Amino acid sequence: MRFLLVEDTPDLGQAVLDRLTLDGHGVDWARSLAEAEAHLAVSSYDLILLDIMLPDGDGRDFLAAHRRVPRDTPVIVMTARAGVSDRVALLDTGADDYVTKPFDFAELEARVRAVLRRRGGTAQTQVIYADLVFDPLGGTVAVGGDVRDLRNRELRLLEILMAGPGRIFSKGHLHDRLLSASEAVSDNAIEVYVGRLRKKLSGSAARIETVRGVGYRLTQG
């Protein structure tokens, strides 16, 4: 999917950009409200990630104007304001969701999926590989027409693998994408999630191949 990131803090903006790009999304990064408007004038987006305090104005004013146009692109606000009244005001202004800084990237990704799921059907979400038809918003994968539900980590793992069929993803990379730094997990956690996903893909021409000593990749045949 294609996202517009509106954030003026270099380190945070780059970190969010890198994370979403690794997830397989296309991201345009605007460092001001003027840049954001310039992007919106020529492109359409599946989601906007919006900071509040920007060098040329207040993101809340941008959000209000965004809804008056009207534009129906979902917006997740990234804010340091944690008060209940602040969060309520953002939602009333037109935000679809918010994440409070500093945030864990796993939480941001989960909120992105939740917002897009609620907006289900506004964008093409199916990803097809071999005989797999994957719906990341619906949380399902169909194997030859047989629909199978995915749990959260299975869903996330399949998203990563299907973003780059044939590409080898190291165990460390998958660990960073699937698990937060605060989680206490066993050394074989990734093997467990790979094993569970393999069972969900049973009977498919696509398979998760173990590249010994390197990682995993999605292949077919």
GROMACS .gro file of C-alpha atoms in nm:
model
  221
    1MET     CA    1   0.000   0.000   0.000
    2ARG     CA    2   0.100   0.364  -0.033
    3PHE     CA    3   0.133   0.585   0.275
    4LEU     CA    4   0.199   0.955   0.334
    5LEU     CA    5   0.418   1.019   0.639
    6VAL     CA    6   0.403   1.376   0.775
    7GLU     CA    7   0.681   1.411   1.034
    8ASP     CA    8   0.955   1.673   1.078
    9THR     CA    9   1.179   1.492   1.328
   10PRO     CA   10   1.456   1.336   1.115
   11ASP     CA   11   1.535   1.034   1.332
   12LEU     CA   12   1.173   0.935   1.391
   13GLY     CA   13   1.070   1.002   1.033
   14GLN     CA   14   1.352   0.790   0.897
   15ALA     CA   15   1.279   0.509   1.142
   16VAL     CA   16   0.909   0.499   1.049
   17LEU     CA   17   0.996   0.520   0.678
   18ASP     CA   18   1.246   0.235   0.705
   19ARG     CA   19   1.006   0.016   0.901
   20LEU     CA   20   0.712   0.063   0.666
   21THR     CA   21   0.934   0.016   0.361
   22LEU     CA   22   1.063  -0.312   0.504
   23ASP     CA   23   0.699  -0.413   0.543
   24GLY     CA   24   0.661  -0.372   0.167
   25HIS     CA   25   0.472  -0.042   0.161
   26GLY     CA   26   0.547   0.262  -0.054
   27VAL     CA   27   0.599   0.573   0.161
   28ASP     CA   28   0.623   0.942   0.070
   29TRP     CA   29   0.776   1.149   0.351
   30ALA     CA   30   0.663   1.510   0.397
   31ARG     CA   31   0.852   1.717   0.653
   32SER     CA   32   0.600   2.000   0.662
   33LEU     CA   33   0.231   2.065   0.603
   34ALA     CA   34   0.312   2.240   0.276
   35GLU     CA   35   0.497   1.932   0.150
   36ALA     CA   36   0.207   1.713   0.261
   37GLU     CA   37  -0.042   1.924   0.065
   38ALA     CA   38   0.186   1.912  -0.240
   39HIS     CA   39   0.192   1.531  -0.224
   40LEU     CA   40  -0.187   1.512  -0.182
   41ALA     CA   41  -0.238   1.739  -0.480
   42VAL     CA   42  -0.080   1.486  -0.715
   43SER     CA   43  -0.113   1.147  -0.543
   44SER     CA   44  -0.365   0.933  -0.360
   45TYR     CA   45  -0.282   0.738  -0.047
   46ASP     CA   46  -0.419   0.444   0.148
   47LEU     CA   47  -0.320   0.600   0.482
   48ILE     CA   48  -0.172   0.919   0.630
   49LEU     CA   49   0.054   0.913   0.937
   50LEU     CA   50   0.040   1.264   1.082
   51ASP     CA   51   0.253   1.445   1.339
   52ILE     CA   52   0.094   1.734   1.529
   53MET     CA   53   0.372   1.989   1.584
   54LEU     CA   54   0.517   2.080   1.244
   55PRO     CA   55   0.739   2.373   1.140
   56ASP     CA   56   0.470   2.548   0.938
   57GLY     CA   57   0.160   2.477   1.142
   58ASP     CA   58  -0.050   2.249   1.359
   59GLY     CA   59  -0.133   1.902   1.231
   60ARG     CA   60  -0.479   1.932   1.387
   61ASP     CA   61  -0.563   2.218   1.152
   62PHE     CA   62  -0.437   2.007   0.861
   63LEU     CA   63  -0.656   1.718   0.979
   64ALA     CA   64  -0.966   1.937   1.008
   65ALA     CA   65  -0.909   2.080   0.659
   66HIS     CA   66  -0.847   1.727   0.527
   67ARG     CA   67  -1.194   1.625   0.646
   68ARG     CA   68  -1.368   1.938   0.518
   69VAL     CA   69  -1.251   1.888   0.155
   70PRO     CA   70  -1.369   1.610   0.206
   71ARG     CA   71  -1.104   1.341   0.181
   72ASP     CA   72  -1.174   0.995   0.314
   73THR     CA   73  -0.812   0.881   0.343
   74PRO     CA   74  -0.770   0.735   0.693
   75VAL     CA   75  -0.539   0.927   0.928
   76ILE     CA   76  -0.338   0.800   1.225
   77VAL     CA   77  -0.203   1.084   1.438
   78MET     CA   78   0.136   1.044   1.604
   79THR     CA   79   0.126   1.262   1.916
   80ALA     CA   80   0.309   1.323   2.243
   81ARG     CA   81  -0.020   1.441   2.399
   82ALA     CA   82  -0.140   1.158   2.621
   83GLY     CA   83  -0.433   1.324   2.799
   84VAL     CA   84  -0.781   1.182   2.750
   85SER     CA   85  -0.918   1.519   2.637
   86ASP     CA   86  -0.640   1.549   2.376
   87ARG     CA   87  -0.712   1.204   2.236
   88VAL     CA   88  -1.087   1.266   2.228
   89ALA     CA   89  -1.032   1.598   2.048
   90LEU     CA   90  -0.817   1.427   1.783
   91LEU     CA   91  -1.082   1.164   1.718
   92ASP     CA   92  -1.355   1.428   1.705
   93THR     CA   93  -1.149   1.631   1.458
   94GLY     CA   94  -1.136   1.335   1.221
   95ALA     CA   95  -0.848   1.109   1.319
   96ASP     CA   96  -0.916   0.739   1.265
   97ASP     CA   97  -0.669   0.646   1.538
   98TYR     CA   98  -0.365   0.778   1.722
   99VAL     CA   99  -0.041   0.647   1.867
  100THR     CA  100   0.132   0.819   2.159
  101LYS     CA  101   0.501   0.904   2.134
  102PRO     CA  102   0.731   0.736   2.212
  103PHE     CA  103   0.572   0.429   2.060
  104ASP     CA  104   0.672   0.074   1.984
  105PHE     CA  105   0.680   0.005   1.610
  106ALA     CA  106   0.485  -0.315   1.663
  107GLU     CA  107   0.201  -0.105   1.807
  108LEU     CA  108   0.215   0.135   1.512
  109GLU     CA  109   0.197  -0.154   1.265
  110ALA     CA  110  -0.096  -0.306   1.454
  111ARG     CA  111  -0.285   0.024   1.448
  112VAL     CA  112  -0.216   0.061   1.076
  113ARG     CA  113  -0.361  -0.284   1.012
  114ALA     CA  114  -0.661  -0.213   1.235
  115VAL     CA  115  -0.745   0.116   1.062
  116LEU     CA  116  -0.710  -0.035   0.716
  117ARG     CA  117  -0.919  -0.334   0.823
  118ARG     CA  118  -1.198  -0.101   0.939
  119ARG     CA  119  -1.178   0.072   0.603
  120GLY     CA  120  -1.184  -0.267   0.431
  121GLY     CA  121  -1.261  -0.260   0.063
  122THR     CA  122  -1.143   0.098  -0.004
  123ALA     CA  123  -0.821  -0.035  -0.155
  124GLN     CA  124  -0.711  -0.351  -0.328
  125THR     CA  125  -0.577  -0.565  -0.047
  126GLN     CA  126  -0.541  -0.913  -0.193
  127VAL     CA  127  -0.190  -1.040  -0.260
  128ILE     CA  128  -0.155  -1.344  -0.486
  129TYR     CA  129   0.140  -1.582  -0.504
  130ALA     CA  130   0.126  -1.929  -0.659
  131ASP     CA  131  -0.212  -2.066  -0.543
  132LEU     CA  132  -0.225  -1.839  -0.236
  133VAL     CA  133  -0.469  -1.549  -0.217
  134PHE     CA  134  -0.374  -1.346   0.088
  135ASP     CA  135  -0.599  -1.081   0.242
  136PRO     CA  136  -0.390  -0.900   0.508
  137LEU     CA  137  -0.679  -0.678   0.617
  138GLY     CA  138  -0.921  -0.966   0.654
  139GLY     CA  139  -0.657  -1.182   0.819
  140THR     CA  140  -0.711  -1.477   0.586
  141VAL     CA  141  -0.525  -1.678   0.326
  142ALA     CA  142  -0.698  -1.895   0.068
  143VAL     CA  143  -0.517  -2.207  -0.053
  144GLY     CA  144  -0.677  -2.320  -0.377
  145GLY     CA  145  -1.001  -2.156  -0.266
  146ASP     CA  146  -0.991  -2.300   0.086
  147VAL     CA  147  -0.997  -2.000   0.322
  148ARG     CA  148  -0.792  -2.027   0.641
  149ASP     CA  149  -0.785  -1.777   0.927
  150LEU     CA  150  -0.452  -1.642   1.048
  151ARG     CA  151  -0.356  -1.542   1.399
  152ASN     CA  152  -0.177  -1.208   1.446
  153ARG     CA  153   0.183  -1.332   1.427
  154GLU     CA  154   0.103  -1.574   1.143
  155LEU     CA  155  -0.056  -1.285   0.955
  156ARG     CA  156   0.244  -1.062   1.015
  157LEU     CA  157   0.489  -1.334   0.910
  158LEU     CA  158   0.303  -1.406   0.586
  159GLU     CA  159   0.289  -1.030   0.510
  160ILE     CA  160   0.667  -1.014   0.538
  161LEU     CA  161   0.736  -1.323   0.327
  162MET     CA  162   0.487  -1.227   0.055
  163ALA     CA  163   0.640  -0.880   0.030
  164GLY     CA  164   0.947  -1.045  -0.124
  165PRO     CA  165   0.890  -1.397  -0.264
  166GLY     CA  166   1.222  -1.573  -0.312
  167ARG     CA  167   1.401  -1.330  -0.083
  168ILE     CA  168   1.575  -1.481   0.219
  169PHE     CA  169   1.471  -1.322   0.547
  170SER     CA  170   1.711  -1.383   0.833
  171LYS     CA  171   1.585  -1.502   1.169
  172GLY     CA  172   1.705  -1.176   1.319
  173HIS     CA  173   1.508  -0.972   1.067
  174LEU     CA  174   1.192  -1.171   1.134
  175HIS     CA  175   1.246  -1.137   1.509
  176ASP     CA  176   1.265  -0.758   1.477
  177ARG     CA  177   0.952  -0.743   1.261
  178LEU     CA  178   0.739  -0.984   1.463
  179LEU     CA  179   0.841  -0.920   1.822
  180SER     CA  180   0.888  -0.608   2.030
  181ALA     CA  181   1.207  -0.548   2.226
  182SER     CA  182   1.016  -0.565   2.554
  183GLU     CA  183   0.886  -0.918   2.496
  184ALA     CA  184   1.049  -1.207   2.677
  185VAL     CA  185   1.056  -1.485   2.418
  186SER     CA  186   1.240  -1.812   2.374
  187ASP     CA  187   1.524  -1.854   2.125
  188ASN     CA  188   1.305  -2.072   1.902
  189ALA     CA  189   1.009  -1.831   1.884
  190ILE     CA  190   1.057  -1.768   1.511
  191GLU     CA  191   1.070  -2.142   1.439
  192VAL     CA  192   0.741  -2.180   1.628
  193TYR     CA  193   0.566  -1.912   1.419
  194VAL     CA  194   0.710  -2.049   1.096
  195GLY     CA  195   0.586  -2.395   1.191
  196ARG     CA  196   0.237  -2.265   1.263
  197LEU     CA  197   0.221  -2.077   0.933
  198ARG     CA  198   0.344  -2.383   0.741
  199LYS     CA  199   0.047  -2.576   0.879
  200LYS     CA  200  -0.190  -2.303   0.758
  201LEU     CA  201  -0.032  -2.327   0.410
  202SER     CA  202  -0.056  -2.707   0.400
  203GLY     CA  203  -0.151  -2.831   0.053
  204SER     CA  204  -0.033  -2.515  -0.123
  205ALA     CA  205   0.215  -2.501  -0.410
  206ALA     CA  206   0.382  -2.222  -0.211
  207ARG     CA  207   0.605  -2.322   0.076
  208ILE     CA  208   0.828  -2.165   0.337
  209GLU     CA  209   1.178  -2.292   0.271
  210THR     CA  210   1.443  -2.305   0.542
  211VAL     CA  211   1.781  -2.186   0.417
  212ARG     CA  212   2.002  -2.350   0.675
  213GLY     CA  213   2.209  -2.106   0.874
  214VAL     CA  214   2.062  -1.808   0.689
  215GLY     CA  215   1.685  -1.778   0.727
  216TYR     CA  216   1.358  -1.842   0.545
  217ARG     CA  217   1.203  -1.762   0.208
  218LEU     CA  218   0.874  -1.815   0.032
  219THR     CA  219   0.905  -2.031  -0.279
  220GLN     CA  220   0.679  -2.237  -0.502
  221GLY     CA  221   0.703  -2.571  -0.673
   0.00000   0.00000   0.00000
